[in-house]
Amino acid sequence: MSNPRILILGAPGAGKGTQSRRLVEEFGVEHVTTGDALRANKGMDISHLDLEYDTPGEYMDAGELVPDEVVNEIVKTALEEADGFVLDGYPRNESQTEYLDSITDLDVVLYLDVDDDELVRRLTGRRVCEDCGATFHVDFDPPEEEGVCDECGGDLYQREDDTEETARERINVYEENTAPVVEYFRDEGVLEEIDGEQTPDEVWADVKAAVEANAN
Ligand code: AP5
Ligand code: MG
Ligand code: ZN
């Protein structure tokens, strides 16, 4: 039995990263996330593409999508190396969806459904461990000691795009570009819709059940 190929969809702050970490632990899959990959390469020189900005970081700090040429390449390489994966943050528009379809098959497509006001609260209160990437929330999931990671003791930081202004812009960009991707998979009849406003443990119970029902 090979490891499942999972796609997790949802707006910024829906809980994709939070649930992906649990999927990695439970199913032994690779976490393939364009957001983390791009954050690790924010200063990469993409001036040869002759587009609006010369680095991924400039798009990210504006809440805009990084050009398809850049993200498609990241995903292709990561998926080639993975034995089972949870893909998080991609595809984000129609052209990325077509590209993904041309390079792999999926076993499960999850969608975490969360209301806009809740998304903003989650994003502006998020804190991330700079060492292990674990995610906390100042109100909804506070670490035992403020500013310190429960899992590894690392320092927690706030993402540069988690200001209220940029968070709202990211949600707008999502509505315009990525909500149609959700519709596409819904029309295909493969979307596992999950109420993402439950507690993290309740969401996880639904996520796990959906993967177990679809992957074998
Ligand atoms: P990316 O890093 O993918 O950000 P995003 O899609 O905006 O999603 P987030 O990581 O903000 O949210 P999440 O769903 O992972 O939520 P989390 O689990 O952390 O992308 C960043 C940028 O990179 C983009 O804006 C773009 O510029 C670029 N980019 C990335 N991919 C790209 C692509 N394919 N094409 C082009 N550009 C791309 O949870 C959020 C918070 O809520 C946390 O604090 C958490 O503790 C809390 N929380 C989680 N679950 C719950 C719950 N059930 N109840 C209460 N609180 C909860
Ligand atoms: Mg994330
Ligand atoms: Zn940590």
XYZ file of C-alpha atoms and ligand atoms in Angstrom:
275
model
C 0.000 0.000 0.000
C 1.467 3.355 -0.989
C 0.977 6.509 1.029
C -2.028 8.700 0.160
C -1.837 11.729 -2.142
C -3.876 14.395 -0.374
C -4.836 17.896 -1.458
C -5.995 20.289 1.275
C -7.904 23.392 0.160
C -9.130 26.346 2.193
C -8.832 30.108 2.551
C -5.880 31.798 4.311
C -6.194 30.862 7.986
C -8.610 27.973 7.414
C -6.242 25.570 9.184
C -4.464 23.902 6.253
C -1.051 24.022 7.898
C -2.400 22.943 11.286
C -4.145 19.876 9.870
C -1.300 19.073 7.461
C 1.112 18.573 10.357
C -1.242 15.953 11.785
C -1.604 14.255 8.387
C 2.178 13.994 8.155
C 2.340 12.287 11.550
C -0.621 9.968 11.000
C -0.101 8.887 7.404
C 3.662 9.327 6.897
C 3.184 11.675 3.957
C 5.373 14.594 2.906
C 4.095 18.142 3.622
C 4.393 19.979 0.312
C 3.543 23.613 0.947
C 4.248 26.392 -1.505
C 3.857 29.033 1.215
C 6.681 27.613 3.356
C 8.837 26.913 0.291
C 8.411 30.494 -0.900
C 9.029 31.950 2.579
C 12.349 30.069 2.595
C 13.164 31.664 -0.787
C 11.692 35.133 -0.383
C 14.737 36.849 -1.865
C 15.177 34.522 -4.862
C 16.010 36.483 -8.022
C 13.190 36.027 -10.549
C 13.957 39.197 -12.534
C 14.590 37.098 -15.681
C 10.813 36.501 -15.844
C 10.377 40.244 -16.368
C 7.172 40.482 -14.306
C 5.811 42.948 -11.762
C 8.357 42.229 -8.975
C 11.836 40.700 -8.926
C 11.469 38.425 -5.841
C 8.724 36.147 -4.398
C 8.819 38.122 -1.132
C 7.495 41.271 -2.772
C 4.384 39.428 -4.013
C 3.890 37.745 -0.631
C 4.138 40.927 1.423
C 1.529 42.503 -0.866
C -0.746 39.476 -0.397
C -0.626 38.728 -4.127
C 0.038 35.413 -5.845
C 3.613 34.589 -6.825
C 3.821 33.892 -10.600
C 2.793 30.408 -11.773
C 6.195 29.758 -13.402
C 7.837 29.914 -9.975
C 5.341 27.850 -7.964
C 4.716 25.188 -10.613
C 8.417 24.356 -10.630
C 8.551 24.100 -6.813
C 5.575 21.723 -6.738
C 6.791 19.534 -9.595
C 10.155 18.936 -7.935
C 8.620 18.303 -4.495
C 6.005 15.849 -5.764
C 8.566 13.879 -7.750
C 10.513 13.272 -4.563
C 7.522 12.420 -2.323
C 6.093 9.001 -1.428
C 2.618 10.261 -0.590
C 1.985 13.908 0.181
C -0.325 16.512 1.587
C -0.317 19.432 -0.810
C -1.092 22.742 0.981
C -1.369 26.174 -0.671
C -1.476 24.922 -4.243
C -3.239 25.037 -6.690
C -4.461 28.623 -6.255
C -5.863 29.388 -9.701
C -7.121 27.659 -12.824
C -3.781 27.419 -14.574
C -2.102 25.839 -11.520
C -5.011 23.388 -11.320
C -4.431 22.307 -14.915
C -0.714 22.006 -14.321
C -1.252 19.853 -11.219
C -3.588 17.596 -13.168
C -0.836 17.064 -15.748
C 1.796 15.955 -13.206
C -0.029 13.773 -10.629
C -3.199 12.002 -9.508
C -4.897 12.686 -6.176
C -6.546 10.239 -3.762
C -8.339 12.765 -1.538
C -9.354 16.424 -1.897
C -10.201 18.091 1.425
C -11.805 21.504 1.816
C -11.802 23.349 5.154
C -14.745 25.727 5.224
C -14.335 28.815 7.485
C -16.122 32.165 7.545
C -14.222 35.405 6.624
C -14.371 37.140 10.040
C -13.023 34.032 11.728
C -10.200 33.873 9.144
C -9.016 37.381 10.010
C -9.064 36.596 13.755
C -7.017 33.467 13.155
C -4.449 35.136 10.909
C -3.811 38.217 13.039
C -3.348 36.092 16.196
C -1.160 33.404 14.647
C 2.363 32.751 15.951
C 4.795 30.360 14.248
C 7.891 28.604 15.626
C 11.004 29.727 13.780
C 12.708 26.378 14.410
C 10.091 23.650 13.812
C 7.226 25.520 12.117
C 4.604 24.591 14.730
C 1.701 27.034 14.698
C -0.047 28.616 17.685
C -2.681 31.279 18.250
C -2.538 33.878 21.015
C -6.178 33.191 21.995
C -7.326 29.937 20.334
C -4.203 27.832 20.872
C -1.740 29.684 23.124
C 1.644 28.141 23.944
C 2.255 27.309 27.611
C 4.858 30.062 27.843
C 4.286 33.224 25.795
C 6.551 33.449 22.756
C 8.024 29.960 23.225
C 7.237 26.821 21.200
C 5.675 23.969 23.230
C 7.159 21.385 20.919
C 10.805 22.430 20.666
C 11.388 25.529 22.819
C 12.072 27.717 19.769
C 11.082 31.386 19.505
C 7.661 32.232 18.070
C 7.267 34.982 15.464
C 4.430 36.652 13.572
C 4.393 36.233 9.783
C 4.934 39.472 7.854
C 1.731 38.911 5.871
C -0.394 38.411 9.010
C -1.227 42.087 9.536
C -4.960 42.803 9.333
C -4.540 44.733 6.054
C -2.537 42.053 4.245
C -4.701 39.279 5.690
C -7.810 40.912 4.184
C -6.056 41.344 0.845
C -5.057 37.656 0.857
C -8.686 36.696 1.504
C -9.774 38.881 -1.453
C -7.151 37.278 -3.674
C -8.392 33.881 -2.496
C -12.034 34.712 -3.295
C -11.130 35.872 -6.765
C -8.567 33.246 -7.785
C -8.852 30.188 -5.557
C -12.557 29.859 -4.703
C -13.108 28.748 -8.353
C -10.587 25.937 -7.770
C -12.779 24.676 -4.916
C -15.803 24.848 -7.250
C -13.896 22.862 -9.876
C -13.255 19.965 -7.476
C -16.822 20.200 -6.131
C -18.140 19.857 -9.685
C -15.882 16.848 -10.189
C -17.662 15.255 -7.212
C -14.445 14.595 -5.287
C -14.560 17.368 -2.670
C -14.604 16.282 0.991
C -16.147 19.323 2.675
C -15.209 19.790 6.306
C -16.537 22.312 8.820
C -13.304 24.144 9.616
C -14.876 26.244 12.383
C -14.874 23.358 14.838
C -12.009 22.954 17.322
C -8.713 21.701 15.853
C -9.353 18.231 17.346
C -12.859 18.053 15.874
C -11.603 19.176 12.473
C -8.886 16.544 12.702
C -11.411 13.773 13.407
C -13.268 14.684 10.196
C -10.044 15.061 8.184
C -8.727 11.691 9.310
C -12.017 9.940 8.568
C -12.164 11.465 5.074
C -8.640 10.332 4.249
C -9.241 6.832 5.594
C -12.424 6.542 3.532
C -10.704 7.561 0.297
C -7.130 6.335 0.480
C -6.263 2.698 0.018
P 0.476 30.401 2.435
O 1.592 30.264 3.371
O -0.038 29.215 1.750
O -0.685 31.129 3.209
P -2.277 30.976 3.102
O -2.873 30.177 2.050
O -2.686 32.389 3.146
O -2.643 30.114 4.312
P -2.145 30.248 5.762
O -0.843 29.550 5.941
O -2.195 31.687 6.175
O -3.322 29.529 6.547
P -3.511 28.010 6.981
O -4.753 27.520 6.320
O -2.278 27.202 6.787
O -3.832 28.231 8.509
P -3.067 27.713 9.836
O -3.192 26.245 9.960
O -1.714 28.300 9.941
O 0.834 31.482 1.307
C 1.450 32.702 1.637
C 1.744 33.507 0.385
O 2.650 32.775 -0.466
C 0.546 33.813 -0.533
O -0.150 34.948 -0.101
C 1.238 33.975 -1.885
O 1.850 35.242 -1.989
C 2.331 32.939 -1.840
N 1.906 31.638 -2.392
C 1.806 30.447 -1.709
N 1.374 29.478 -2.517
C 1.211 30.021 -3.740
C 0.750 29.519 -4.995
N 0.377 28.239 -5.149
N 0.679 30.370 -6.044
C 1.048 31.657 -5.907
N 1.464 32.212 -4.745
C 1.551 31.397 -3.672
O -4.016 28.360 10.970
C -4.141 29.761 11.095
C -4.302 30.150 12.583
O -5.530 29.644 13.078
C -3.217 29.603 13.500
O -2.911 30.559 14.461
C -3.849 28.357 14.144
O -3.341 28.122 15.428
C -5.314 28.757 14.184
N -6.230 27.622 14.005
C -6.070 26.571 13.140
N -7.139 25.736 13.213
C -7.980 26.290 14.137
C -9.263 25.910 14.645
N -9.866 24.772 14.216
N -9.839 26.707 15.556
C -9.225 27.845 16.005
N -8.021 28.256 15.550
C -7.396 27.489 14.635
Mg -0.326 27.615 6.064
Zn 9.094 24.619 17.575
